[in-house]
Short mmCIF file of C-alpha atoms in Angstrom, two decimals:
data_model
loop_
_atom_site.label_atom_id
_atom_site.label_comp_id
_atom_site.label_asym_id
_atom_site.label_seq_id
_atom_site.Cartn_x
_atom_site.Cartn_y
_atom_site.Cartn_z
CA MET P 1 -39.11 -126.32 -30.00
CA ALA P 2 -42.88 -126.36 -29.64
CA ILE P 3 -42.71 -124.13 -26.57
CA LYS P 4 -40.57 -121.59 -28.36
CA ALA P 5 -42.97 -121.58 -31.30
CA CYS P 6 -45.86 -120.81 -29.01
CA GLN P 7 -43.93 -118.06 -27.31
CA SER P 8 -43.00 -116.53 -30.65
CA SER P 9 -46.56 -116.54 -31.80
CA SER P 10 -47.85 -114.87 -28.64
CA ALA P 11 -47.53 -111.49 -30.30
CA PHE P 12 -50.41 -112.44 -32.54
CA PRO P 13 -53.60 -113.34 -30.60
CA LEU P 14 -55.33 -116.51 -31.44
CA PRO P 15 -58.49 -116.21 -33.57
CA PHE P 16 -60.87 -117.46 -30.86
CA LEU P 17 -59.55 -114.81 -28.46
CA THR P 18 -60.30 -111.85 -30.71
CA PRO P 19 -63.70 -110.14 -30.33
CA ARG P 20 -66.26 -110.84 -32.97
CA LEU P 21 -66.70 -108.22 -35.63
CA CYS P 22 -70.16 -106.64 -35.99
CA LEU P 23 -70.81 -107.28 -39.63
CA GLN P 24 -74.07 -106.01 -41.16
CA ASN P 25 -75.48 -109.19 -42.55
CA THR P 26 -78.86 -108.32 -44.07
CA PRO P 27 -80.77 -111.43 -45.08
CA ARG P 28 -82.29 -111.34 -48.52
CA ARG P 29 -85.45 -113.04 -49.56
CA SER P 30 -85.74 -114.74 -52.85
CA ILE P 31 -89.42 -113.76 -53.23
CA LYS P 32 -90.48 -110.22 -52.34
CA SER P 33 -94.06 -109.60 -51.23
CA ILE P 34 -96.02 -107.12 -53.32
CA SER P 35 -98.73 -106.55 -50.68
CA LYS P 36 -98.43 -104.14 -47.81
CA PRO P 37 -97.89 -105.61 -44.36
CA ARG P 38 -101.04 -106.05 -42.35
CA PRO P 39 -101.40 -103.76 -39.34
CA ASN P 40 -100.63 -105.29 -36.01
CA ARG P 41 -103.61 -105.36 -33.68
CA PHE P 42 -101.37 -105.40 -30.62
CA ASN P 43 -99.77 -102.29 -29.17
CA ARG P 44 -96.19 -103.34 -29.84
CA SER P 45 -94.95 -100.74 -32.26
CA PRO P 46 -93.06 -97.74 -30.88
CA ASN P 47 -94.77 -95.47 -33.43
CA LEU P 48 -98.31 -96.02 -32.15
CA PRO P 49 -99.94 -93.08 -30.35
CA LEU P 50 -100.22 -93.42 -26.61
CA LEU P 51 -103.81 -93.85 -25.45
CA GLU P 52 -104.87 -91.30 -22.88
CA SER P 53 -107.35 -91.83 -20.10
CA THR P 54 -108.75 -88.32 -19.90
CA THR P 55 -112.33 -87.42 -20.73
CA ALA P 56 -111.23 -85.12 -23.54
CA ALA P 57 -109.22 -87.94 -25.14
CA ALA P 58 -112.20 -90.30 -24.89
CA LEU P 59 -114.47 -87.75 -26.55
CA GLU P 60 -111.88 -87.23 -29.27
CA ARG P 61 -111.84 -90.95 -30.01
CA LYS P 62 -115.64 -90.97 -30.24
CA ARG P 63 -115.98 -87.86 -32.37
CA PHE P 64 -117.09 -89.88 -35.41
CA THR P 65 -119.83 -91.83 -33.60
CA ILE P 66 -121.43 -89.12 -31.45
CA PRO P 67 -124.39 -87.54 -33.32
CA LEU P 68 -124.24 -83.92 -34.35
CA ARG P 69 -127.69 -83.14 -32.96
CA THR P 70 -130.07 -84.44 -30.34
CA GLY P 71 -132.58 -87.23 -30.70
CA VAL P 72 -136.28 -87.23 -29.80
CA LEU P 73 -138.72 -89.23 -27.71
CA GLY P 74 -141.77 -90.81 -29.28
CA THR P 75 -144.57 -93.22 -28.47
CA LYS P 76 -145.02 -96.37 -30.50
CA LYS P 77 -148.65 -96.37 -31.65
CA GLY P 78 -148.63 -99.59 -33.68
CA MET P 79 -147.91 -100.98 -37.13
CA THR P 80 -149.54 -100.48 -40.51
CA ALA P 81 -148.67 -101.00 -44.15
CA MET P 82 -147.87 -98.77 -47.10
CA TYR P 83 -147.24 -99.22 -50.80
CA ASP P 84 -144.22 -98.12 -52.77
CA PRO P 85 -144.49 -96.61 -56.30
CA ASP P 86 -144.16 -100.12 -57.77
CA GLY P 87 -147.20 -101.33 -55.87
CA ARG P 88 -145.33 -103.51 -53.38
CA ARG P 89 -146.67 -103.59 -49.85
CA PHE P 90 -144.28 -103.17 -46.93
CA PRO P 91 -144.83 -102.94 -43.15
CA CYS P 92 -144.42 -99.68 -41.26
CA THR P 93 -144.34 -98.54 -37.64
CA VAL P 94 -146.11 -95.38 -36.49
CA VAL P 95 -144.35 -93.28 -33.85
CA GLN P 96 -146.04 -90.19 -32.43
CA MET P 97 -144.20 -87.31 -30.76
CA ASP P 98 -146.10 -85.79 -27.83
CA ARG P 99 -144.86 -82.35 -26.69
CA VAL P 100 -141.17 -83.18 -27.04
CA GLN P 101 -139.30 -80.31 -25.39
CA VAL P 102 -135.72 -79.50 -24.42
CA VAL P 103 -135.47 -79.43 -20.63
CA ALA P 104 -131.77 -78.97 -19.77
CA HIS P 105 -128.20 -79.03 -21.09
CA LYS P 106 -125.03 -80.90 -20.15
CA THR P 107 -121.75 -79.12 -20.99
CA ARG P 108 -118.17 -80.30 -21.04
CA GLU P 109 -117.01 -77.69 -18.54
CA ARG P 110 -119.61 -78.70 -15.96
CA ASN P 111 -120.38 -82.36 -16.74
CA GLY P 112 -117.50 -83.54 -18.93
CA TYR P 113 -119.55 -83.99 -22.12
CA PHE P 114 -122.21 -82.31 -24.22
CA ALA P 115 -125.76 -83.61 -24.01
CA VAL P 116 -129.36 -82.46 -24.32
CA GLN P 117 -132.04 -83.54 -21.85
CA VAL P 118 -135.34 -84.05 -23.65
CA GLY P 119 -138.77 -84.63 -22.12
CA SER P 120 -142.04 -85.75 -23.62
CA GLY P 121 -145.67 -85.97 -22.56
CA TRP P 122 -147.17 -84.25 -19.52
CA LYS P 123 -147.49 -85.20 -15.88
CA HIS P 124 -149.61 -83.63 -13.16
CA PRO P 125 -147.48 -81.67 -10.67
CA SER P 126 -149.03 -83.59 -7.75
CA ASN P 127 -147.46 -86.79 -9.13
CA VAL P 128 -143.97 -85.32 -9.48
CA THR P 129 -141.40 -85.35 -6.69
CA ARG P 130 -140.31 -82.01 -5.29
CA PRO P 131 -136.67 -82.18 -6.52
CA LEU P 132 -137.83 -82.98 -10.06
CA LEU P 133 -140.55 -80.34 -9.85
CA GLY P 134 -137.92 -77.77 -8.91
CA HIS P 135 -135.81 -78.93 -11.84
CA PHE P 136 -138.70 -78.22 -14.23
CA ALA P 137 -139.50 -74.92 -12.56
CA GLU P 138 -135.88 -73.76 -12.79
CA HIS P 139 -135.90 -74.19 -16.57
CA LYS P 140 -139.51 -72.94 -16.93
CA VAL P 141 -140.75 -76.17 -18.49
CA SER P 142 -143.96 -78.02 -17.61
CA PRO P 143 -143.55 -81.42 -15.91
CA LYS P 144 -142.76 -84.22 -18.34
CA ARG P 145 -143.72 -87.86 -18.10
CA HIS P 146 -140.54 -89.13 -19.78
CA LEU P 147 -137.02 -87.72 -19.51
CA VAL P 148 -134.03 -88.91 -21.48
CA GLU P 149 -130.58 -87.61 -22.36
CA PHE P 150 -128.99 -87.53 -25.83
CA LYS P 151 -125.28 -86.94 -26.27
CA VAL P 152 -124.16 -84.48 -28.95
CA LYS P 153 -120.74 -83.88 -30.45
CA ASP P 154 -120.21 -80.25 -29.47
CA GLU P 155 -122.03 -77.16 -28.28
CA SER P 156 -123.46 -76.48 -31.73
CA GLY P 157 -125.93 -79.33 -31.13
CA LEU P 158 -127.34 -77.79 -27.94
CA LEU P 159 -130.85 -76.54 -28.64
CA GLY P 160 -132.31 -73.72 -26.60
CA ILE P 161 -134.02 -74.75 -23.36
CA GLY P 162 -137.79 -74.76 -23.84
CA LYS P 163 -137.69 -75.46 -27.58
CA ILE P 164 -140.33 -77.90 -28.81
CA ILE P 165 -139.09 -80.45 -31.36
CA GLY P 166 -141.64 -81.47 -33.95
CA ALA P 167 -141.83 -84.40 -36.32
CA SER P 168 -140.09 -82.32 -39.00
CA TRP P 169 -136.89 -82.83 -37.03
CA PHE P 170 -136.48 -85.87 -39.32
CA GLN P 171 -136.78 -85.82 -43.08
CA GLU P 172 -138.20 -88.46 -45.38
CA GLY P 173 -135.60 -90.87 -46.67
CA GLN P 174 -133.09 -90.53 -43.85
CA TYR P 175 -132.11 -93.34 -41.49
CA VAL P 176 -132.52 -93.40 -37.73
CA ASP P 177 -131.66 -95.69 -34.81
CA ALA P 178 -134.64 -96.77 -32.69
CA ARG P 179 -134.15 -97.76 -29.04
CA ALA P 180 -136.84 -99.15 -26.75
CA ASN P 181 -137.36 -101.75 -24.05
CA SER P 182 -138.33 -105.03 -25.64
CA ARG P 183 -141.56 -106.80 -24.79
CA GLY P 184 -141.20 -108.72 -21.53
CA MET P 185 -142.10 -112.42 -21.83
CA GLY P 186 -141.52 -113.49 -18.25
CA PHE P 187 -139.66 -116.63 -17.20
CA ALA P 188 -138.80 -118.72 -20.27
CA GLY P 189 -137.01 -122.01 -20.79
CA GLY P 190 -133.82 -122.65 -22.70
CA MET P 191 -135.55 -123.62 -25.94
CA LYS P 192 -137.56 -120.41 -26.15
CA ARG P 193 -134.99 -118.06 -24.67
CA HIS P 194 -131.83 -119.30 -26.42
CA GLY P 195 -133.08 -121.55 -29.21
CA PHE P 196 -131.88 -124.85 -27.74
CA SER P 197 -132.92 -127.93 -29.72
CA GLY P 198 -134.01 -129.88 -26.65
CA GLN P 199 -133.61 -133.57 -25.89
CA PRO P 200 -134.56 -136.42 -28.25
CA ALA P 201 -138.26 -136.95 -28.77
CA SER P 202 -138.01 -140.71 -28.23
CA HIS P 203 -135.47 -143.51 -27.57
CA GLY P 204 -135.64 -143.50 -23.82
CA THR P 205 -136.14 -139.79 -23.10
CA SER P 206 -138.61 -139.47 -20.27
CA LEU P 207 -140.15 -136.18 -19.12
CA THR P 208 -137.10 -134.14 -20.21
CA HIS P 209 -137.90 -133.37 -23.83
CA ARG P 210 -137.57 -129.60 -23.35
CA ALA P 211 -134.98 -129.67 -20.57
CA MET P 212 -131.72 -127.78 -20.92
CA GLY P 213 -129.45 -130.72 -20.22
CA SER P 214 -126.03 -130.54 -18.65
CA ALA P 215 -124.90 -127.20 -17.20
CA GLY P 216 -121.19 -128.09 -17.15
CA GLN P 217 -118.66 -130.83 -16.55
CA SER P 218 -117.87 -132.23 -13.13
CA GLN P 219 -114.10 -132.72 -12.99
CA GLY P 220 -112.51 -131.13 -16.05
CA GLY P 221 -114.18 -127.74 -15.66
CA GLY P 222 -113.57 -127.19 -11.98
CA SER P 223 -116.88 -128.64 -10.76
CA ARG P 224 -118.73 -125.39 -11.31
CA VAL P 225 -121.03 -123.60 -13.73
CA TYR P 226 -119.23 -121.01 -15.86
CA PRO P 227 -120.41 -117.39 -15.63
CA GLY P 228 -122.63 -116.41 -18.52
CA LYS P 229 -123.98 -119.92 -19.05
CA LYS P 230 -127.17 -119.85 -21.12
CA MET P 231 -129.92 -121.10 -18.86
CA PRO P 232 -133.65 -120.56 -18.34
CA GLY P 233 -134.57 -117.17 -16.92
CA ARG P 234 -136.35 -113.90 -17.57
CA MET P 235 -136.74 -113.15 -21.25
CA GLY P 236 -137.18 -109.69 -22.73
CA GLY P 237 -137.68 -106.43 -20.90
CA HIS P 238 -134.28 -104.95 -21.78
CA GLN P 239 -133.23 -102.18 -24.15
CA VAL P 240 -132.90 -103.19 -27.78
CA THR P 241 -131.54 -101.01 -30.58
CA THR P 242 -132.63 -101.38 -34.20
CA GLN P 243 -130.20 -99.56 -36.47
CA ASN P 244 -130.65 -98.03 -39.92
CA VAL P 245 -134.44 -97.72 -39.90
CA LYS P 246 -135.65 -95.67 -42.84
CA VAL P 247 -138.05 -92.78 -42.34
CA VAL P 248 -140.85 -93.28 -44.86
CA LYS P 249 -143.16 -90.35 -44.09
CA VAL P 250 -143.35 -87.39 -41.72
CA ASP P 251 -146.55 -85.62 -40.63
CA ASN P 252 -145.59 -82.53 -38.65
CA ASP P 253 -149.19 -81.44 -37.96
CA LYS P 254 -150.06 -84.70 -36.19
CA GLY P 255 -146.54 -85.34 -34.91
CA LEU P 256 -146.23 -88.67 -36.71
CA VAL P 257 -143.06 -90.35 -37.97
CA ILE P 258 -143.62 -93.44 -40.15
CA LEU P 259 -140.71 -95.90 -40.06
CA HIS P 260 -140.02 -98.77 -42.43
CA GLY P 261 -140.30 -102.18 -40.79
CA SER P 262 -140.57 -103.02 -37.12
CA ILE P 263 -138.91 -101.55 -34.05
CA PRO P 264 -138.56 -103.05 -30.55
CA GLY P 265 -141.11 -102.62 -27.80
CA PRO P 266 -144.87 -103.12 -27.42
CA ASP P 267 -147.50 -100.62 -28.48
CA GLY P 268 -147.56 -97.60 -26.21
CA CYS P 269 -143.91 -97.81 -25.15
CA SER P 270 -141.47 -94.91 -25.25
CA VAL P 271 -139.06 -94.97 -28.20
CA LYS P 272 -135.82 -93.01 -28.56
CA LEU P 273 -135.10 -91.93 -32.15
CA SER P 274 -131.75 -90.49 -33.20
CA ASP P 275 -129.76 -90.11 -36.41
CA ALA P 276 -128.19 -93.39 -37.52
CA ILE P 277 -124.49 -93.53 -36.68
CA LYS P 278 -123.73 -96.04 -39.46
CA LYS P 279 -125.16 -93.82 -42.20
CA PRO P 280 -124.06 -90.38 -43.40
CA TRP P 281 -125.36 -87.57 -41.24
CA PRO P 282 -128.49 -85.96 -42.73
CA ASP P 283 -128.04 -82.64 -44.49
CA ILE P 284 -130.00 -80.71 -41.87
CA PRO P 285 -128.83 -77.75 -39.77
CA THR P 286 -128.02 -78.85 -36.26
CA SER P 287 -129.81 -75.95 -34.63
CA LEU P 288 -133.27 -74.57 -35.10
CA LEU P 289 -134.61 -76.79 -37.88
CA GLY P 290 -137.74 -78.51 -36.64
CA ALA P 291 -137.60 -76.71 -33.29
CA GLN P 292 -140.49 -74.40 -32.55
CA SER P 293 -141.02 -71.89 -29.81
CA ALA P 294 -142.37 -73.15 -26.53
CA THR P 295 -146.14 -72.80 -26.44
CA GLU P 296 -146.93 -74.83 -23.33
CA PRO P 297 -148.19 -72.85 -20.34
CA VAL P 298 -145.95 -72.95 -17.32
CA SER P 299 -148.73 -71.91 -14.96
CA SER P 300 -149.31 -75.56 -14.03
CA LEU P 301 -146.14 -75.44 -11.94
CA ALA P 302 -147.67 -73.01 -9.47
#
């Protein structure tokens, strides 16, 4: 009887033999968040734009941080002090611009980006190499002691070759970024270079009060010193950038730019000044404002 019952029920498949039905079971939360979801910092969403590796794509990503106009070269003369309208005294740095002149251009078609090559000072032709002397002669500019390149956003920031940039290139109240090589202090220990606290002053410490101490573990860390370990070495002598420095006063006749506070580098060093990238761009035309006609004689190249 049992066999016949099974045979009679074979027309209807057993439940565990039937395929599972795809039911749309949407889970519901009892508490709904009122805040927007935080953006994911990993590239896991299919809707994110694909990053390109071309030069044009890189310049497009940097379009908000590349200045609209070129910077200038100056010489740090020293520090002084000024008084505000309330009578409070504040420190200032004096930067002088010495015959700052546009020497050459970099274009996107030829070099992949837009930039302005700026030179300052003067150098005797006998102390200039022949390739560099030919570079100056090609652009009809006298030999410069310092040469530096400033990137600009587009071709509207390319000044004419031979234009002299005066101190009026900056206006009082705007903010600039100052770059210079910091003062070299030679070989320094860990306490001076990195601010280490040193070893105990007593309780058995002998002749190692200012020593660095252990440079790494023996067994757990692979019996080696990790790259980038803070140790004694040369201190200073590298480029330092001070951002958001306020321009207090401008003297175009003497080529002086007075900056609020201190900037890196010793007196007499070359300083690169450009519009601050973390402040709104100054309301100044990107072309001929502050640029004068070239008045330097080119006869010294002969």
